[in-house]
């Protein structure tokens, strides 16, 4: 700082001139001292130009210290997370909110400290903010602290305004309430459910139209073509149904109404439905029912669906002129085992585990030869297990056929389980049972 | 002109300052904040601060023979005085301006 006082009383001219000069010199000297002292930030030159002086290093450091103090003084835990989710920096408060040591979290992924069930919510908030769809997003997540205690944390996310590559600033504070539940199916499943529904909707009117044409005498000559069209439309419809079944099974959203069902009768019914396919493949089906207890506890529609998938699978992979045998036995107490054995292309031991995987059909060549989405057995196994049963596969190798074993719970278990089969209210009054796969 | 105003159009007895500063440069911002604080504390009833940004009006600075910022010029009461710097030393500023130096509470 420097002070210049202009004299308010006039002195004789020469002394005034000398005094004014001395004053101006002193003024200039002090201005220079202020400049070197870093208290001046601009100089106006005599031609009217202004020169900004760069703040001294010390100034920059001071500003940083000040900002740091502000960040450390906030009640929230603040951390910067890069686009990939890695924690780049944090204030001291973060470790208190999250229950970790100060530098333990640096470099780790934010998604690792979020409880699995709340990951979708955090992912969605992170994506929306990082991509600039929302300026801020607030969400809650469950989180396990270092000492194993479970905490609920509220996080407000904002994009870091550094014109950088989309880092996100998290403000974290303990939350009192329960975490926000966002239950979203995984993107693939959601997409498939939507796709299968959208694709199936226009098929119905086309099918009805084809039926109408087939009955119309004027198109008698085109009947074989119309029949071909109908077959393909039905196939298309079935494939799409498989897709939506797949999403339901994958999302554990199958509704079951267990009841007592004669398994032998159910198989006969399914075979009846598959008659045209079996006949087209010139396959003989041999039934050998040896089980004395054959009434199982299952959902009638879902059980048929399982059997239908297994039978169709056997037919599909059978060589023309071959045979399928279906046997039943009470191998273990309280259960019924149905074995579907074909003489088809068989399965290599290495590929056995893949049979029940979604979108799998042996290797690629099989997929090309036999078509389909490779969802049938995935759905069948999921549904069998939803009803308390199992579905397994065995094969001695390629070309040696395969045996699918379906075990089901008997409705009338020999002992102890009487409560389960006590005659309940009539079917229409029973509440549908929600089964979690 | 109103009787309550002096020759330069300011209220009689009021402290009138011109602060020459350079936009948002750190010392300028600090000087402005410090000057406001001093005025509010010591003459809350009667002060006026005119801010001249030399980045926008360099010629005004030249006309007033101001070559560096921040510079605060006390216009009134006489005598006219200049202080260069960020005014962070409150007691120093008061002494330089010839004002009574209160103990800060």
Coordinates of C-alpha atoms in Angstrom, one line a residue:
Chain A
X1 CA 0.0 0.0 0.0
X2 CA 1.1 3.5 -0.5
X3 CA -0.3 6.9 0.3
X4 CA 0.2 10.1 -1.6
X5 CA -1.1 13.3 -0.2
X6 CA -1.6 16.2 -2.5
X7 CA -0.8 19.5 -0.7
X8 CA -3.9 21.6 -0.5
X9 CA -2.0 25.0 0.0
X10 CA -0.1 26.5 -2.8
X11 CA 3.7 27.3 -2.4
X12 CA 5.9 29.6 -4.5
X13 CA 6.0 28.4 -8.2
X14 CA 9.5 27.0 -8.3
X15 CA 9.2 25.2 -5.1
X16 CA 5.8 23.8 -6.2
X17 CA 7.4 22.4 -9.4
X18 CA 10.2 20.8 -7.4
X19 CA 7.8 19.5 -4.8
X20 CA 5.5 18.1 -7.5
X21 CA 8.4 16.4 -9.2
X22 CA 9.6 14.8 -5.9
X23 CA 6.1 13.7 -5.2
X24 CA 5.7 12.1 -8.6
X25 CA 9.0 10.3 -8.2
X26 CA 8.0 9.1 -4.8
X27 CA 4.7 8.0 -6.2
X28 CA 6.3 6.1 -9.0
X29 CA 8.8 4.4 -6.6
X30 CA 6.0 3.2 -4.4
X31 CA 3.9 2.1 -7.3
X32 CA 6.9 0.0 -8.4
X33 CA 7.2 -1.5 -4.9
X34 CA 3.5 -2.4 -5.0
X35 CA 4.0 -4.0 -8.4
X36 CA 6.9 -6.2 -7.2
X37 CA 4.9 -6.9 -4.0
X38 CA 2.2 -8.4 -6.1
X39 CA -0.5 -6.0 -5.0
X40 CA -1.0 -4.6 -8.5
X41 CA -2.9 -6.5 -11.1
X42 CA -2.9 -4.0 -14.0
X43 CA -0.9 -1.2 -15.4
X44 CA -2.3 1.5 -17.6
X45 CA 0.3 2.7 -20.1
X46 CA 0.4 6.4 -21.2
X47 CA -1.0 5.4 -24.6
X48 CA -4.2 4.2 -22.9
X49 CA -3.4 0.4 -23.1
X50 CA -4.0 -1.7 -20.1
X51 CA -1.6 -4.5 -19.2
X52 CA -2.8 -7.2 -16.9
X53 CA -0.2 -8.7 -14.6
X54 CA -0.2 -12.4 -14.0
X55 CA -0.9 -13.2 -10.4
X56 CA 2.3 -14.4 -8.7
X57 CA 2.7 -18.0 -7.9
X58 CA 2.0 -17.3 -4.3
X59 CA -1.3 -15.8 -5.3
X60 CA -2.3 -18.9 -7.1
X61 CA -1.2 -21.0 -4.2
X62 CA -3.2 -18.9 -1.9
X63 CA -6.3 -19.2 -4.0
X64 CA -5.9 -23.0 -4.1
X65 CA -5.5 -23.0 -0.3
X66 CA -8.7 -21.0 0.0
X67 CA -10.7 -23.3 -2.4
X68 CA -9.3 -26.3 -0.5
X69 CA -10.5 -24.8 2.8
X70 CA -14.0 -24.2 1.3
X71 CA -14.2 -27.8 0.1
X72 CA -13.0 -29.2 3.4
X73 CA -15.5 -27.1 5.3
X74 CA -18.6 -28.3 3.6
X75 CA -20.8 -30.8 5.4
X76 CA -21.0 -33.1 2.4
X77 CA -18.4 -35.6 1.4
X78 CA -17.2 -34.4 -2.0
X79 CA -15.4 -36.5 -4.6
X80 CA -14.6 -36.3 -8.2
X81 CA -15.2 -39.4 -10.3
X82 CA -14.0 -39.8 -13.8
X83 CA -16.0 -41.1 -16.7
X84 CA -14.9 -44.7 -16.0
X85 CA -16.1 -44.5 -12.4
X86 CA -12.6 -44.1 -10.8
X87 CA -12.5 -41.8 -7.7
X88 CA -9.9 -39.1 -8.6
X89 CA -10.1 -36.9 -5.5
X90 CA -12.1 -36.5 -2.4
X91 CA -12.3 -34.3 0.7
X92 CA -11.8 -35.6 4.2
X93 CA -15.5 -35.8 4.8
X94 CA -16.0 -38.6 2.3
X95 CA -14.2 -41.1 4.5
X96 CA -16.5 -40.2 7.4
X97 CA -19.7 -40.5 5.3
X98 CA -18.6 -43.8 3.7
X99 CA -16.7 -45.2 6.6
X100 CA -13.4 -45.7 5.0
X101 CA -9.9 -44.4 5.7
X102 CA -9.0 -41.1 4.0
X103 CA -7.0 -42.4 1.0
X104 CA -8.4 -45.9 0.8
X105 CA -11.0 -45.0 -1.9
X106 CA -8.8 -43.0 -4.2
X107 CA -8.4 -44.8 -7.6
X108 CA -11.1 -47.4 -6.8
X109 CA -14.4 -47.5 -8.7
X110 CA -17.4 -45.8 -7.3
X111 CA -19.4 -48.7 -8.5
X112 CA -17.5 -51.0 -6.2
X113 CA -18.7 -49.3 -3.1
X114 CA -22.4 -49.2 -4.1
X115 CA -24.5 -52.1 -3.0
X116 CA -25.4 -54.4 -5.9
X117 CA -29.1 -53.8 -5.7
X118 CA -28.6 -50.0 -6.1
X119 CA -26.2 -50.2 -8.9
X120 CA -28.9 -49.6 -11.6
X121 CA -29.9 -46.3 -9.9
X122 CA -26.3 -45.1 -9.6
X123 CA -25.5 -46.1 -13.1
X124 CA -28.5 -44.3 -14.5
X125 CA -27.8 -41.1 -12.5
X126 CA -24.1 -41.2 -13.5
X127 CA -24.9 -41.7 -17.1
X128 CA -27.5 -39.0 -17.2
X129 CA -25.2 -36.5 -15.6
X130 CA -22.0 -37.5 -17.4
X131 CA -23.7 -37.3 -20.7
X132 CA -25.3 -33.9 -19.8
X133 CA -28.9 -35.0 -19.9
X134 CA -29.4 -33.7 -16.4
X135 CA -27.4 -31.0 -14.6
X136 CA -27.8 -32.8 -11.3
X137 CA -29.2 -36.1 -10.1
X138 CA -29.9 -37.2 -6.6
X139 CA -30.1 -40.8 -5.6
X140 CA -29.6 -43.1 -2.6
X141 CA -27.6 -46.2 -2.3
X142 CA -26.8 -48.9 0.2
X143 CA -23.2 -49.3 1.0
X144 CA -21.0 -51.4 3.2
X145 CA -18.4 -49.5 5.3
X146 CA -15.0 -50.8 6.1
X147 CA -16.2 -52.2 9.5
X148 CA -18.9 -54.1 7.8
X149 CA -21.7 -51.9 8.9
X150 CA -24.4 -51.1 6.3
X151 CA -25.1 -47.5 5.5
X152 CA -27.6 -45.6 3.3
X153 CA -25.9 -42.7 1.5
X154 CA -27.6 -39.9 -0.4
X155 CA -25.6 -38.7 -3.4
X156 CA -26.1 -35.7 -5.6
X157 CA -24.2 -35.9 -8.8
X158 CA -23.2 -33.0 -11.0
X159 CA -20.9 -32.8 -14.0
X160 CA -17.5 -31.2 -13.3
X161 CA -17.4 -27.9 -15.1
X162 CA -13.8 -28.1 -16.3
X163 CA -14.5 -28.6 -20.0
X164 CA -12.8 -31.9 -19.4
X165 CA -13.9 -35.4 -20.4
X166 CA -17.0 -35.6 -18.3
X167 CA -15.9 -36.2 -14.8
X168 CA -18.7 -36.2 -12.2
X169 CA -18.7 -34.6 -8.8
X170 CA -20.4 -36.6 -6.1
X171 CA -21.8 -34.9 -3.0
X172 CA -22.4 -37.6 -0.4
X173 CA -24.3 -37.4 2.9
X174 CA -25.8 -40.0 5.2
X175 CA -29.4 -40.6 4.4
X176 CA -32.0 -41.4 7.0
X177 CA -34.6 -43.1 4.8
X178 CA -34.5 -46.3 2.8
X179 CA -32.6 -46.3 -0.5
X180 CA -34.5 -45.5 -3.7
X181 CA -35.5 -48.7 -5.3
X182 CA -35.1 -48.7 -9.0
X183 CA -35.9 -52.1 -10.4
X184 CA -35.2 -52.1 -14.0
X185 CA -34.7 -55.2 -16.0
X186 CA -31.3 -55.4 -17.6
X187 CA -31.2 -53.6 -20.9
X188 CA -31.1 -56.8 -23.0
X189 CA -34.1 -58.3 -21.4
X190 CA -36.1 -55.1 -21.6
X191 CA -35.2 -54.7 -25.2
X192 CA -36.2 -58.3 -26.0
X193 CA -39.5 -58.1 -24.1
X194 CA -40.3 -54.9 -26.0
X195 CA -39.2 -56.3 -29.4
X196 CA -41.1 -59.6 -29.1
X197 CA -44.2 -57.8 -28.2
X198 CA -43.9 -55.3 -30.9
X199 CA -43.1 -57.9 -33.5
X200 CA -45.9 -60.3 -32.5
X201 CA -48.7 -57.7 -32.6
X202 CA -48.9 -57.3 -36.4
X203 CA -48.8 -61.1 -36.9
X204 CA -52.3 -61.8 -35.7
X205 CA -54.2 -59.8 -38.3
X206 CA -51.9 -61.4 -41.0
X207 CA -52.7 -64.9 -39.7
X208 CA -56.5 -64.1 -39.7
X209 CA -56.2 -62.8 -43.2
X210 CA -54.4 -65.9 -44.4
X211 CA -57.1 -68.1 -42.8
X212 CA -59.8 -66.0 -44.5
X213 CA -58.1 -66.5 -47.9
X214 CA -57.7 -70.2 -47.3
X215 CA -61.4 -70.6 -46.8
X216 CA -62.2 -68.5 -49.8
X217 CA -63.2 -70.7 -52.8
X218 CA -61.7 -68.2 -55.3
X219 CA -58.2 -69.0 -54.0
X220 CA -58.5 -72.7 -54.0
X221 CA -55.5 -73.1 -56.2
X222 CA -53.3 -71.1 -53.8
X223 CA -54.2 -73.2 -50.8
X224 CA -50.8 -74.9 -50.6
X225 CA -49.1 -71.6 -50.7
X226 CA -51.5 -70.2 -48.0
X227 CA -50.8 -73.2 -45.9
X228 CA -47.1 -72.6 -46.2
X229 CA -47.6 -69.0 -45.3
X230 CA -49.6 -70.0 -42.2
X231 CA -46.9 -72.5 -41.1
X232 CA -44.3 -69.8 -41.3
X233 CA -46.4 -67.2 -39.6
X234 CA -47.0 -69.7 -36.8
X235 CA -43.4 -70.4 -36.5
X236 CA -42.6 -66.7 -36.4
X237 CA -45.2 -66.2 -33.7
X238 CA -43.8 -69.1 -31.7
X239 CA -40.2 -67.8 -31.9
X240 CA -41.4 -64.4 -30.7
X241 CA -43.3 -66.1 -27.9
X242 CA -40.1 -67.9 -26.9
X243 CA -38.4 -64.5 -26.7
X244 CA -40.9 -63.0 -24.4
X245 CA -41.0 -66.3 -22.3
X246 CA -37.2 -66.0 -22.1
X247 CA -37.5 -62.5 -20.6
X248 CA -40.1 -63.6 -18.2
X249 CA -38.1 -66.6 -17.0
X250 CA -34.9 -64.5 -17.0
X251 CA -36.6 -61.9 -14.9
X252 CA -38.1 -64.4 -12.5
X253 CA -41.6 -63.2 -13.3
X254 CA -43.5 -66.5 -13.8
X255 CA -46.8 -66.8 -12.2
X256 CA -47.8 -70.4 -11.1
X257 CA -51.0 -72.1 -10.0
X258 CA -49.9 -75.4 -8.7
X259 CA -52.4 -78.2 -8.8
X260 CA -52.5 -82.0 -9.0
X261 CA -51.8 -83.2 -12.6
X262 CA -51.6 -86.6 -14.1
X263 CA -48.2 -86.4 -15.7
X264 CA -48.9 -89.3 -18.1
X265 CA -51.9 -87.7 -19.4
X266 CA -50.0 -84.4 -19.8
X267 CA -47.4 -86.1 -22.0
X268 CA -50.1 -87.7 -24.1
X269 CA -51.7 -84.3 -24.5
X270 CA -48.4 -82.7 -25.5
X271 CA -47.7 -85.5 -28.0
X272 CA -51.1 -85.0 -29.6
X273 CA -50.2 -81.3 -30.1
X274 CA -46.9 -82.2 -31.7
X275 CA -48.4 -84.8 -33.9
X276 CA -47.9 -83.0 -37.2
X277 CA -44.3 -82.2 -36.4
X278 CA -43.6 -85.8 -35.3
X279 CA -45.2 -87.1 -38.5
X280 CA -43.3 -84.7 -40.7
X281 CA -40.0 -85.9 -39.2
X282 CA -41.2 -89.6 -39.6
X283 CA -40.3 -90.3 -36.0
X284 CA -41.8 -93.0 -33.9
X285 CA -42.6 -92.3 -30.3
X286 CA -42.4 -95.1 -27.7
X287 CA -44.2 -94.6 -24.4
X288 CA -43.1 -96.7 -21.4
X289 CA -44.9 -95.5 -18.3
X290 CA -43.8 -97.5 -15.3
X291 CA -44.5 -95.1 -12.5
X292 CA -47.3 -96.1 -10.2
X293 CA -47.4 -92.6 -8.7
X294 CA -47.9 -90.2 -11.5
X295 CA -49.9 -87.3 -10.1
X296 CA -47.6 -84.4 -9.7
X297 CA -47.9 -81.0 -8.2
X298 CA -47.4 -78.5 -11.0
X299 CA -48.9 -75.7 -13.0
X300 CA -50.8 -77.3 -15.8
X301 CA -49.9 -74.8 -18.5
X302 CA -46.3 -74.5 -17.5
X303 CA -45.8 -78.2 -17.2
X304 CA -47.1 -78.7 -20.7
X305 CA -44.8 -76.0 -21.8
X306 CA -41.8 -77.8 -20.3
X307 CA -42.8 -81.1 -21.9
X308 CA -43.6 -79.5 -25.2
X309 CA -40.2 -77.9 -25.3
X310 CA -38.4 -81.1 -24.5
X311 CA -40.4 -83.1 -27.0
X312 CA -39.9 -80.5 -29.7
X313 CA -36.2 -80.4 -29.0
X314 CA -36.1 -84.2 -29.3
X315 CA -38.0 -84.1 -32.6
X316 CA -35.9 -81.3 -33.9
X317 CA -32.6 -83.0 -33.4
X318 CA -33.7 -86.5 -34.3
X319 CA -32.7 -88.0 -37.6
X320 CA -35.7 -88.8 -39.9
X321 CA -37.0 -92.3 -39.3
X322 CA -35.5 -92.4 -35.8
X323 CA -37.4 -92.8 -32.6
X324 CA -38.0 -91.2 -29.3
X325 CA -38.8 -93.0 -26.1
X326 CA -40.5 -91.5 -23.1
X327 CA -40.4 -93.4 -19.9
X328 CA -41.7 -92.7 -16.4
X329 CA -40.5 -94.1 -13.1
X330 CA -40.7 -93.3 -9.3
X331 CA -36.9 -93.3 -8.9
X332 CA -36.8 -91.3 -5.7
X333 CA -39.5 -91.1 -3.0
X334 CA -41.9 -88.3 -3.5
X335 CA -40.9 -87.6 -7.1
X336 CA -41.6 -88.7 -10.6
X337 CA -38.9 -89.0 -13.2
X338 CA -39.7 -88.7 -16.9
X339 CA -37.0 -89.5 -19.4
X340 CA -37.1 -88.3 -23.0
X341 CA -34.5 -90.2 -25.0
X342 CA -33.9 -89.5 -28.7
X343 CA -31.6 -91.2 -31.2
X344 CA -30.6 -87.9 -32.7
X345 CA -27.4 -86.0 -33.2
X346 CA -26.4 -86.2 -29.6
X347 CA -24.3 -83.7 -27.7
X348 CA -20.6 -83.7 -27.1
X349 CA -19.7 -83.8 -23.4
X350 CA -18.0 -80.4 -23.6
X351 CA -21.2 -78.8 -24.9
X352 CA -23.6 -80.4 -22.3
X353 CA -23.4 -77.5 -19.9
X354 CA -24.4 -75.1 -22.7
X355 CA -27.7 -76.9 -23.5
X356 CA -29.6 -74.9 -20.9
X357 CA -28.0 -71.6 -21.7
X358 CA -30.0 -68.9 -23.4
X359 CA -29.2 -68.4 -27.1
X360 CA -27.1 -71.6 -27.3
X361 CA -27.5 -74.4 -29.7
X362 CA -24.3 -76.5 -29.6
X363 CA -22.0 -74.8 -32.0
X364 CA -22.8 -72.4 -34.8
X365 CA -23.2 -75.1 -37.4
X366 CA -26.1 -76.6 -35.5
X367 CA -27.8 -73.3 -35.3
X368 CA -27.5 -72.9 -39.0
X369 CA -28.8 -76.4 -39.7
X370 CA -31.7 -76.4 -37.3
X371 CA -32.7 -72.8 -36.9
X372 CA -34.5 -71.4 -33.9
X373 CA -33.3 -69.1 -31.2
X374 CA -31.9 -71.6 -28.8
X375 CA -34.2 -70.5 -26.0
X376 CA -36.5 -73.6 -25.7
X377 CA -34.4 -75.5 -23.2
X378 CA -33.5 -72.5 -21.2
X379 CA -37.2 -71.7 -20.7
X380 CA -38.0 -75.4 -20.0
X381 CA -35.4 -75.7 -17.3
X382 CA -36.4 -72.4 -15.7
X383 CA -40.1 -73.4 -15.7
X384 CA -39.3 -76.9 -14.4
X385 CA -37.3 -75.5 -11.5
X386 CA -40.0 -72.9 -10.8
X387 CA -42.3 -75.8 -10.1
X388 CA -39.9 -77.5 -7.7
X389 CA -38.6 -79.9 -10.4
X390 CA -35.4 -80.4 -12.3
X391 CA -34.4 -80.8 -15.9
X392 CA -31.1 -82.4 -16.7
X393 CA -29.5 -83.8 -19.9
X394 CA -27.1 -86.7 -20.6
X395 CA -25.5 -87.8 -23.8
X396 CA -22.9 -90.2 -24.7
X397 CA -21.5 -88.0 -27.4
X398 CA -22.1 -86.7 -30.9
X399 CA -24.4 -89.0 -32.9
X400 CA -25.4 -91.0 -29.9
X401 CA -28.6 -89.3 -29.0
X402 CA -29.5 -87.6 -25.8
X403 CA -31.7 -88.1 -22.7
X404 CA -33.5 -85.3 -21.0
X405 CA -34.6 -86.2 -17.4
X406 CA -37.5 -84.2 -16.0
X407 CA -38.2 -84.8 -12.3
X408 CA -41.4 -83.5 -10.7
X409 CA -42.7 -83.4 -7.2
X410 CA -45.5 -85.8 -6.6
X411 CA -48.8 -84.3 -5.4
X412 CA -49.2 -87.0 -2.8
X413 CA -45.9 -87.4 -1.1
X414 CA -45.6 -90.6 0.9
X415 CA -45.2 -88.9 4.3
X416 CA -45.1 -85.6 6.1
X417 CA -46.3 -83.6 3.1
X418 CA -49.9 -84.0 3.8
X419 CA -50.4 -80.4 4.5
X420 CA -49.3 -79.6 1.0
X421 CA -52.0 -81.7 -0.6
X422 CA -54.8 -81.0 1.8
X423 CA -57.8 -80.2 -0.4
X424 CA -57.7 -76.4 -0.8
X425 CA -60.4 -74.1 -1.9
X426 CA -61.7 -74.4 -5.5
X427 CA -59.2 -73.4 -8.1
X428 CA -60.9 -70.2 -9.0
X429 CA -60.7 -69.0 -5.4
X430 CA -57.0 -69.8 -5.0
X431 CA -54.5 -67.0 -5.1
X432 CA -51.9 -67.3 -7.8
X433 CA -48.6 -68.2 -6.2
X434 CA -45.7 -66.1 -7.1
X435 CA -42.7 -68.2 -7.7
X436 CA -39.2 -66.8 -7.5
X437 CA -36.9 -68.8 -9.8
Chain B
X1 CA -28.2 22.0 -7.1
X2 CA -29.4 20.9 -3.7
X3 CA -27.9 22.6 -0.7
X4 CA -27.1 19.3 0.9
X5 CA -24.7 18.5 -2.0
X6 CA -21.2 20.0 -2.3
X7 CA -19.5 21.2 -5.5
X8 CA -18.9 17.8 -6.9
X9 CA -22.5 16.7 -6.4
X10 CA -21.8 14.6 -3.4
X11 CA -23.6 14.8 0.0
X12 CA -21.8 17.2 2.4
X13 CA -19.4 15.5 4.7
X14 CA -19.7 12.2 2.8
X15 CA -16.7 10.0 2.0
X16 CA -16.4 9.7 -1.7
X17 CA -14.0 7.3 -3.3
X18 CA -13.0 6.3 -6.8
X19 CA -11.7 2.8 -7.1
X20 CA -9.7 2.1 -10.3
X21 CA -9.5 -1.6 -10.8
X22 CA -8.9 -4.2 -13.6
X23 CA -12.0 -6.3 -14.2
X24 CA -12.1 -9.4 -11.9
X25 CA -8.3 -9.5 -11.3
X26 CA -7.6 -10.8 -7.8
X27 CA -6.1 -7.7 -6.2
X28 CA -8.9 -5.6 -7.7
X29 CA -11.7 -7.8 -6.4
X30 CA -10.0 -7.8 -3.0
X31 CA -9.6 -4.1 -2.9
X32 CA -13.2 -3.5 -3.8
X33 CA -14.3 -5.9 -1.0
X34 CA -12.0 -4.3 1.5
X35 CA -13.1 -0.8 0.6
X36 CA -16.7 -1.7 0.9
X37 CA -16.0 -3.3 4.3
X38 CA -14.1 -0.3 5.6
X39 CA -16.9 2.1 4.4
X40 CA -19.7 0.1 6.0
X41 CA -17.8 -0.2 9.2
X42 CA -16.6 3.4 9.7
X43 CA -19.0 5.6 7.8
X44 CA -22.1 3.5 7.1
X45 CA -24.3 6.5 6.7
X46 CA -22.3 8.6 4.3
X47 CA -20.1 7.0 1.7
X48 CA -20.1 6.6 -2.0
X49 CA -17.8 4.4 -4.1
X50 CA -17.4 4.9 -7.8
X51 CA -15.7 1.9 -9.5
X52 CA -13.7 2.6 -12.7
X53 CA -12.7 -0.5 -14.6
X54 CA -9.5 0.5 -16.5
X55 CA -10.0 -2.4 -18.9
X56 CA -13.1 -0.6 -20.1
X57 CA -12.2 3.0 -19.5
X58 CA -8.4 3.3 -19.7
X59 CA -8.6 6.9 -20.7
X60 CA -10.3 7.9 -17.5
X61 CA -7.4 6.3 -15.6
X62 CA -5.0 8.3 -17.7
X63 CA -6.9 11.5 -17.2
X64 CA -6.7 11.0 -13.5
X65 CA -3.0 10.1 -13.8
X66 CA -3.7 6.5 -12.5
X67 CA -1.2 4.1 -13.9
X68 CA -1.7 1.0 -11.8
X69 CA -4.6 -0.8 -10.3
X70 CA -6.0 -1.2 -7.8
X71 CA -5.8 2.4 -6.8
X72 CA -8.4 4.0 -4.6
X73 CA -8.7 7.8 -4.7
X74 CA -10.3 9.6 -1.8
X75 CA -12.1 12.5 -3.6
X76 CA -13.9 13.9 -0.5
X77 CA -13.4 15.1 2.1
X78 CA -10.3 17.0 1.0
X79 CA -7.4 16.6 0.7
X80 CA -7.5 14.1 -2.3
X81 CA -5.4 11.1 -1.5
X82 CA -4.5 7.9 -3.4
X83 CA -3.9 4.4 -2.0
X84 CA -2.4 1.7 -4.2
X85 CA -2.9 -1.9 -3.4
X86 CA -5.5 -4.3 -2.2
X87 CA -6.4 -2.4 1.0
X88 CA -6.0 -5.6 3.1
X89 CA -4.4 -3.7 6.0
X90 CA -7.4 -1.9 7.4
X91 CA -5.6 0.1 10.1
X92 CA -3.0 1.1 7.6
X93 CA -5.7 2.4 5.3
X94 CA -7.4 4.4 8.0
X95 CA -4.1 5.9 9.1
X96 CA -3.3 6.8 5.5
X97 CA -6.7 8.4 5.1
X98 CA -6.2 10.4 8.3
X99 CA -9.2 8.7 9.9
X100 CA -9.6 7.7 13.5
X101 CA -8.4 4.2 14.0
X102 CA -11.0 2.3 15.9
X103 CA -10.2 -1.0 17.6
X104 CA -11.9 -3.7 15.6
X105 CA -14.5 -5.5 17.7

